[in-house]
Coordinates of C-alpha atoms in Angstrom, one line a residue:
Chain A
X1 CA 10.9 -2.8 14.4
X2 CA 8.6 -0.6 13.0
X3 CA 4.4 -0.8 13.4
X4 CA 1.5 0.7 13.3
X5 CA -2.3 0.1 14.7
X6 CA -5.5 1.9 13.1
X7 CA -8.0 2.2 16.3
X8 CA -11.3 1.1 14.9
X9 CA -11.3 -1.6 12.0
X10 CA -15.2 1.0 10.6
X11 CA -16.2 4.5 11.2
X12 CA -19.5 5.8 10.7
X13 CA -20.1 9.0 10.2
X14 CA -22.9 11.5 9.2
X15 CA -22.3 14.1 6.4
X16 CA -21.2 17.2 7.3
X17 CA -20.0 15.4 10.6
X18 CA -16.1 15.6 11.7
X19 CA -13.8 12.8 10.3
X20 CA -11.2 11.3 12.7
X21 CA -9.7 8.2 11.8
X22 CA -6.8 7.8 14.6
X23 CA -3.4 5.6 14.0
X24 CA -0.7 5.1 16.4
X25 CA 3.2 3.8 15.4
X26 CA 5.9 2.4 17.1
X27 CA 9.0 3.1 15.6
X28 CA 12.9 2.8 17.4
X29 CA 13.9 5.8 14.2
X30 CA 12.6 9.0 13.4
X31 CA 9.5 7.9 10.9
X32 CA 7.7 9.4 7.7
X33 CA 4.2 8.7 8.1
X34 CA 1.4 8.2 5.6
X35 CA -1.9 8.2 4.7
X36 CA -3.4 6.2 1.9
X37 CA -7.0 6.1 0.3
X38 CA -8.3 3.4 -1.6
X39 CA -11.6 3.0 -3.2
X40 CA -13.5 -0.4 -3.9
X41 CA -11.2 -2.3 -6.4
X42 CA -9.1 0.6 -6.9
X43 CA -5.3 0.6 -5.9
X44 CA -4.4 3.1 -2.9
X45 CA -4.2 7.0 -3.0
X46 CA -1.7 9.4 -1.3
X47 CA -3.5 11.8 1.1
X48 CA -0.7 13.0 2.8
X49 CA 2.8 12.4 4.1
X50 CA 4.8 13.1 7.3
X51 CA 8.9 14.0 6.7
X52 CA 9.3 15.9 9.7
X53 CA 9.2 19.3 7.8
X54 CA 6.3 20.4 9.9
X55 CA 3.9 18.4 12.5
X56 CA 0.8 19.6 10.8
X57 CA 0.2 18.4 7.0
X58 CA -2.4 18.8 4.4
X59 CA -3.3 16.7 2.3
X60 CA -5.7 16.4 -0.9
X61 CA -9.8 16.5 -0.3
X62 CA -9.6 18.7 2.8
X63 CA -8.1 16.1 5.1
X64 CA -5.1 17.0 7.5
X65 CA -3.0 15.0 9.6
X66 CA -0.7 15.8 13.4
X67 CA 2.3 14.0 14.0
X68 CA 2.4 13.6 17.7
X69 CA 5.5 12.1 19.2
X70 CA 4.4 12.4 22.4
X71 CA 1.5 10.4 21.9
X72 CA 3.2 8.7 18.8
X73 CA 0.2 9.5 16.9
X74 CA -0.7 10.5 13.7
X75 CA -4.3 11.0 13.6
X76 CA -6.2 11.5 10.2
X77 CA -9.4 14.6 10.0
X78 CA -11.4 16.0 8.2
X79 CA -13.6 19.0 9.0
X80 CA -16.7 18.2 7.2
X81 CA -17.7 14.8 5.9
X82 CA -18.5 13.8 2.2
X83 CA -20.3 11.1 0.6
X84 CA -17.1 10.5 -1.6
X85 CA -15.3 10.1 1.8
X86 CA -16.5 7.0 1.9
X87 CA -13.6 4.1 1.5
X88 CA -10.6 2.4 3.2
X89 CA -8.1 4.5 4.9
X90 CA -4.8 2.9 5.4
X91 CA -1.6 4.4 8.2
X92 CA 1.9 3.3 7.1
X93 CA 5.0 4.1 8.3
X94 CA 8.9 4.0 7.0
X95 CA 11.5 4.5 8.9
X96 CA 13.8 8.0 7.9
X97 CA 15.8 5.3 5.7
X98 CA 15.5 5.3 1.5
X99 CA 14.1 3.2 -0.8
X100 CA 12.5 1.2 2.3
X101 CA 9.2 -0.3 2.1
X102 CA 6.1 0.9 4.1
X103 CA 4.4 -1.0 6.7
X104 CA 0.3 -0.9 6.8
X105 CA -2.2 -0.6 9.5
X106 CA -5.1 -3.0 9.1
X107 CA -7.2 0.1 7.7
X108 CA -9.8 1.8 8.7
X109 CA -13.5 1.5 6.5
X110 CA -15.4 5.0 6.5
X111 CA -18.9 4.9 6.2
X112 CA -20.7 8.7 5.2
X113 CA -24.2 7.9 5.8
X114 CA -26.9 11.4 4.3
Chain B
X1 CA -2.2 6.1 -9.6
X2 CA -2.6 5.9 -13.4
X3 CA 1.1 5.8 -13.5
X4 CA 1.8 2.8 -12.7
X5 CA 0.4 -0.2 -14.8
X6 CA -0.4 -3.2 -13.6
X7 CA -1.9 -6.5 -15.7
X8 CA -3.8 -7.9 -15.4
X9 CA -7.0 -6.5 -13.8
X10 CA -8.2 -9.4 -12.8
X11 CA -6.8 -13.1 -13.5
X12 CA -8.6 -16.4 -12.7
X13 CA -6.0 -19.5 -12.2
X14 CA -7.4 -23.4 -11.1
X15 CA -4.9 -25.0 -8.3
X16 CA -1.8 -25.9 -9.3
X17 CA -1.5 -23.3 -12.2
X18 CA 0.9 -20.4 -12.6
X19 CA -0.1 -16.9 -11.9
X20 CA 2.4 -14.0 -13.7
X21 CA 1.5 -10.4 -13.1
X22 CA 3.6 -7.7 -14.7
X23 CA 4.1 -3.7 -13.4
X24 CA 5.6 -1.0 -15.0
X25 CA 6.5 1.7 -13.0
X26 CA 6.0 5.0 -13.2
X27 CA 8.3 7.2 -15.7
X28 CA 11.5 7.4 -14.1
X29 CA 11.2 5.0 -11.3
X30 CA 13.5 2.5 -11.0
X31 CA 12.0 1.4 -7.1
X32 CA 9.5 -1.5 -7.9
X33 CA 7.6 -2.5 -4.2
X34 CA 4.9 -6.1 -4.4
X35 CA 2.5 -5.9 -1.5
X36 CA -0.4 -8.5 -1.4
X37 CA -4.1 -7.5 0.1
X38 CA -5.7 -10.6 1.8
X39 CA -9.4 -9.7 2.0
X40 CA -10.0 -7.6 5.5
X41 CA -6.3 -7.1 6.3
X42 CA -4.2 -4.5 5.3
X43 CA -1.3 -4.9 2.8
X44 CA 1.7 -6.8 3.5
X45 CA 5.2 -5.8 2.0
X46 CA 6.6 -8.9 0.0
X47 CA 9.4 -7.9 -2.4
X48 CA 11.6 -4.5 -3.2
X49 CA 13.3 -4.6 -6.4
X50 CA 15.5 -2.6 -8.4
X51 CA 16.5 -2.7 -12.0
X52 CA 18.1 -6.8 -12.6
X53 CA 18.5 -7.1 -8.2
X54 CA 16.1 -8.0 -5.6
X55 CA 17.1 -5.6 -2.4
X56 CA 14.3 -6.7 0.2
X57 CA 12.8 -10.3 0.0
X58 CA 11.8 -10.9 3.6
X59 CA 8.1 -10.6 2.9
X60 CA 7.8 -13.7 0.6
X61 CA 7.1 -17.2 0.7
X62 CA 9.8 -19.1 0.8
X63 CA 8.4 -20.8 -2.1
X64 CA 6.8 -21.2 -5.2
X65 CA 6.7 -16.9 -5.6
X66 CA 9.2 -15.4 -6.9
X67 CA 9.8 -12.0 -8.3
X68 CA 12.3 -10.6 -11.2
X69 CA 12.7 -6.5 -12.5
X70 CA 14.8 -7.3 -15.7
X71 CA 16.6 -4.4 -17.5
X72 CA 14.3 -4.2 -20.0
X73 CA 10.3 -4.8 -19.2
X74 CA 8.0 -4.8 -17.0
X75 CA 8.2 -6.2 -13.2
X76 CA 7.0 -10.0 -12.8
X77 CA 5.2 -11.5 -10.0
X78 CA 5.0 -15.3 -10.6
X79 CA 3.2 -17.5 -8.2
X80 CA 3.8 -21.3 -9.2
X81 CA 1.0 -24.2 -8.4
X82 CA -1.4 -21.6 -7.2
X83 CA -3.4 -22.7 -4.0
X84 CA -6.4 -21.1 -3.0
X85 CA -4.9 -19.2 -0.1
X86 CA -3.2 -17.3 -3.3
X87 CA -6.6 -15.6 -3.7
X88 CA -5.6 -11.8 -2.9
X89 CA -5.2 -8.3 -4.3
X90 CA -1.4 -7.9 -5.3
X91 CA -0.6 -4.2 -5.5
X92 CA 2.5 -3.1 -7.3
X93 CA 4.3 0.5 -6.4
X94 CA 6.9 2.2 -7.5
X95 CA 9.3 5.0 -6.4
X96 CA 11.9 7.3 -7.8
X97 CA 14.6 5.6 -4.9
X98 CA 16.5 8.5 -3.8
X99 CA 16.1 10.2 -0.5
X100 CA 14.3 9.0 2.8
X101 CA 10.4 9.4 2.4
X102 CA 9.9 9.0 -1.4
X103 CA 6.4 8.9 -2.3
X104 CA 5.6 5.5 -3.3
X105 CA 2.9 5.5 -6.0
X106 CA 0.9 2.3 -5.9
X107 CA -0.8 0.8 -9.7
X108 CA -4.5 0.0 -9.1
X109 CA -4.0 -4.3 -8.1
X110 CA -4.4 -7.1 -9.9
X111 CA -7.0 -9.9 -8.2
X112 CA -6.3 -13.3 -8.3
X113 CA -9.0 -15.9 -8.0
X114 CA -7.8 -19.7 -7.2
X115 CA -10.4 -21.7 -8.2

């Protein structure tokens, strides 16, 4: 069985500030991994997506994420902070299996405070 | 993403009602995913359909939802004798369906209030 956990249900941070929102799976397969960004009453965006082509991925709006099996992470960053940042992040994993549906992390609320 | 449509926005049912919500998936997709959004959880996988067959039911109630992808036509959601626990987002996504990883493109939700 597959899951993932989002450390930290909000995140507050200043602008200009780092951005690390972490998320950790479990998975018994080789996973993709993905992050999603929604917006208030908006459906959810892709940032970024892990197929094993390389650990470190870009993603749209300058954020970046580092598979990790080690540490089974896949942490989510952003250099510098925005005031658009500011929305849920959601971690899901698949396992390396098509057409299979994703499984979400409880999210993570970013706050960009001026 | 603008691609795939979801209605309605927003939809406002009394207990006992029926709730339908309808997705068409993007161009070219024939992968239909329903996740629900209870307020401060994450989303929850409920149904994976393909064109006319259901693949993936385990995420729904065992009753009174049900879920159909007809040939022709949009994707329907149908809650029967809504209860206020119904209340949620319910996100719609689609995929093309063909190799492991496919991006799943989600429509913007449609909210459902049990009043």
């Amino acid at each position: 069985a597959q899951s993932v956990t989002q450390l930290g249900s909000h995140v507050s941070v200043s602008e200009g500030a780092l951005v690390l929102l972490r998320c950790n799976y479990s998975s018994s397969v080789p996973p993709y991994l993905f992050w999603y960004v929604q917006y208030p009453n908006q459906g959810l965006q892709l940032l970024l997506k892990y197929t094993s082509a390389a650990t470190l991925v870009k993603g749209i709006n300058g954020f970046e994420a580092e598979f990790k099996k080690s540490e089974t992470s896949f942490h989510l960053t952003k250099p510098s902070a925005h005031m658009s940042d500011a929305a849920e992040y959601f971690c899901a994993v698949t396992p390396n299996q098509a057409g299979t549906a994703l499984i979400f992390g409880k999210g993570t609320t970013l706050s960009v405070s001026s | 993403n603008a691609g795939v449509m979801q209605n309605p926005r927003h939809l406002v049912r009394r207990r006992g009602q029926e709730a339908r919500l309808r997705c068409s998936p993007m161009k070219g997709h024939s992968h239909v995913y329903w996740y629900r959004q209870l307020p401060e959880e994450g989303l929850k996988f409920m149904v994976y359909l393909q064109k006319e067959n259901i693949i993936d039911e385990s995420g729904m109630p065992k009753e009174r939802f049900s879920a159909e992808f007809p040939k022709e036509g949009p994707s329907i959601l149908r809650i029967q004798q809504v209860v206020r626990g119904d209340s949620a987002a319910y996100f719609c996504a689609s995929s093309p369906g063909t190799g492991a990883g496919n991006t799943i493109y989600f429509g913007e939700g449609s909210w459902l209030t049990v009043v």
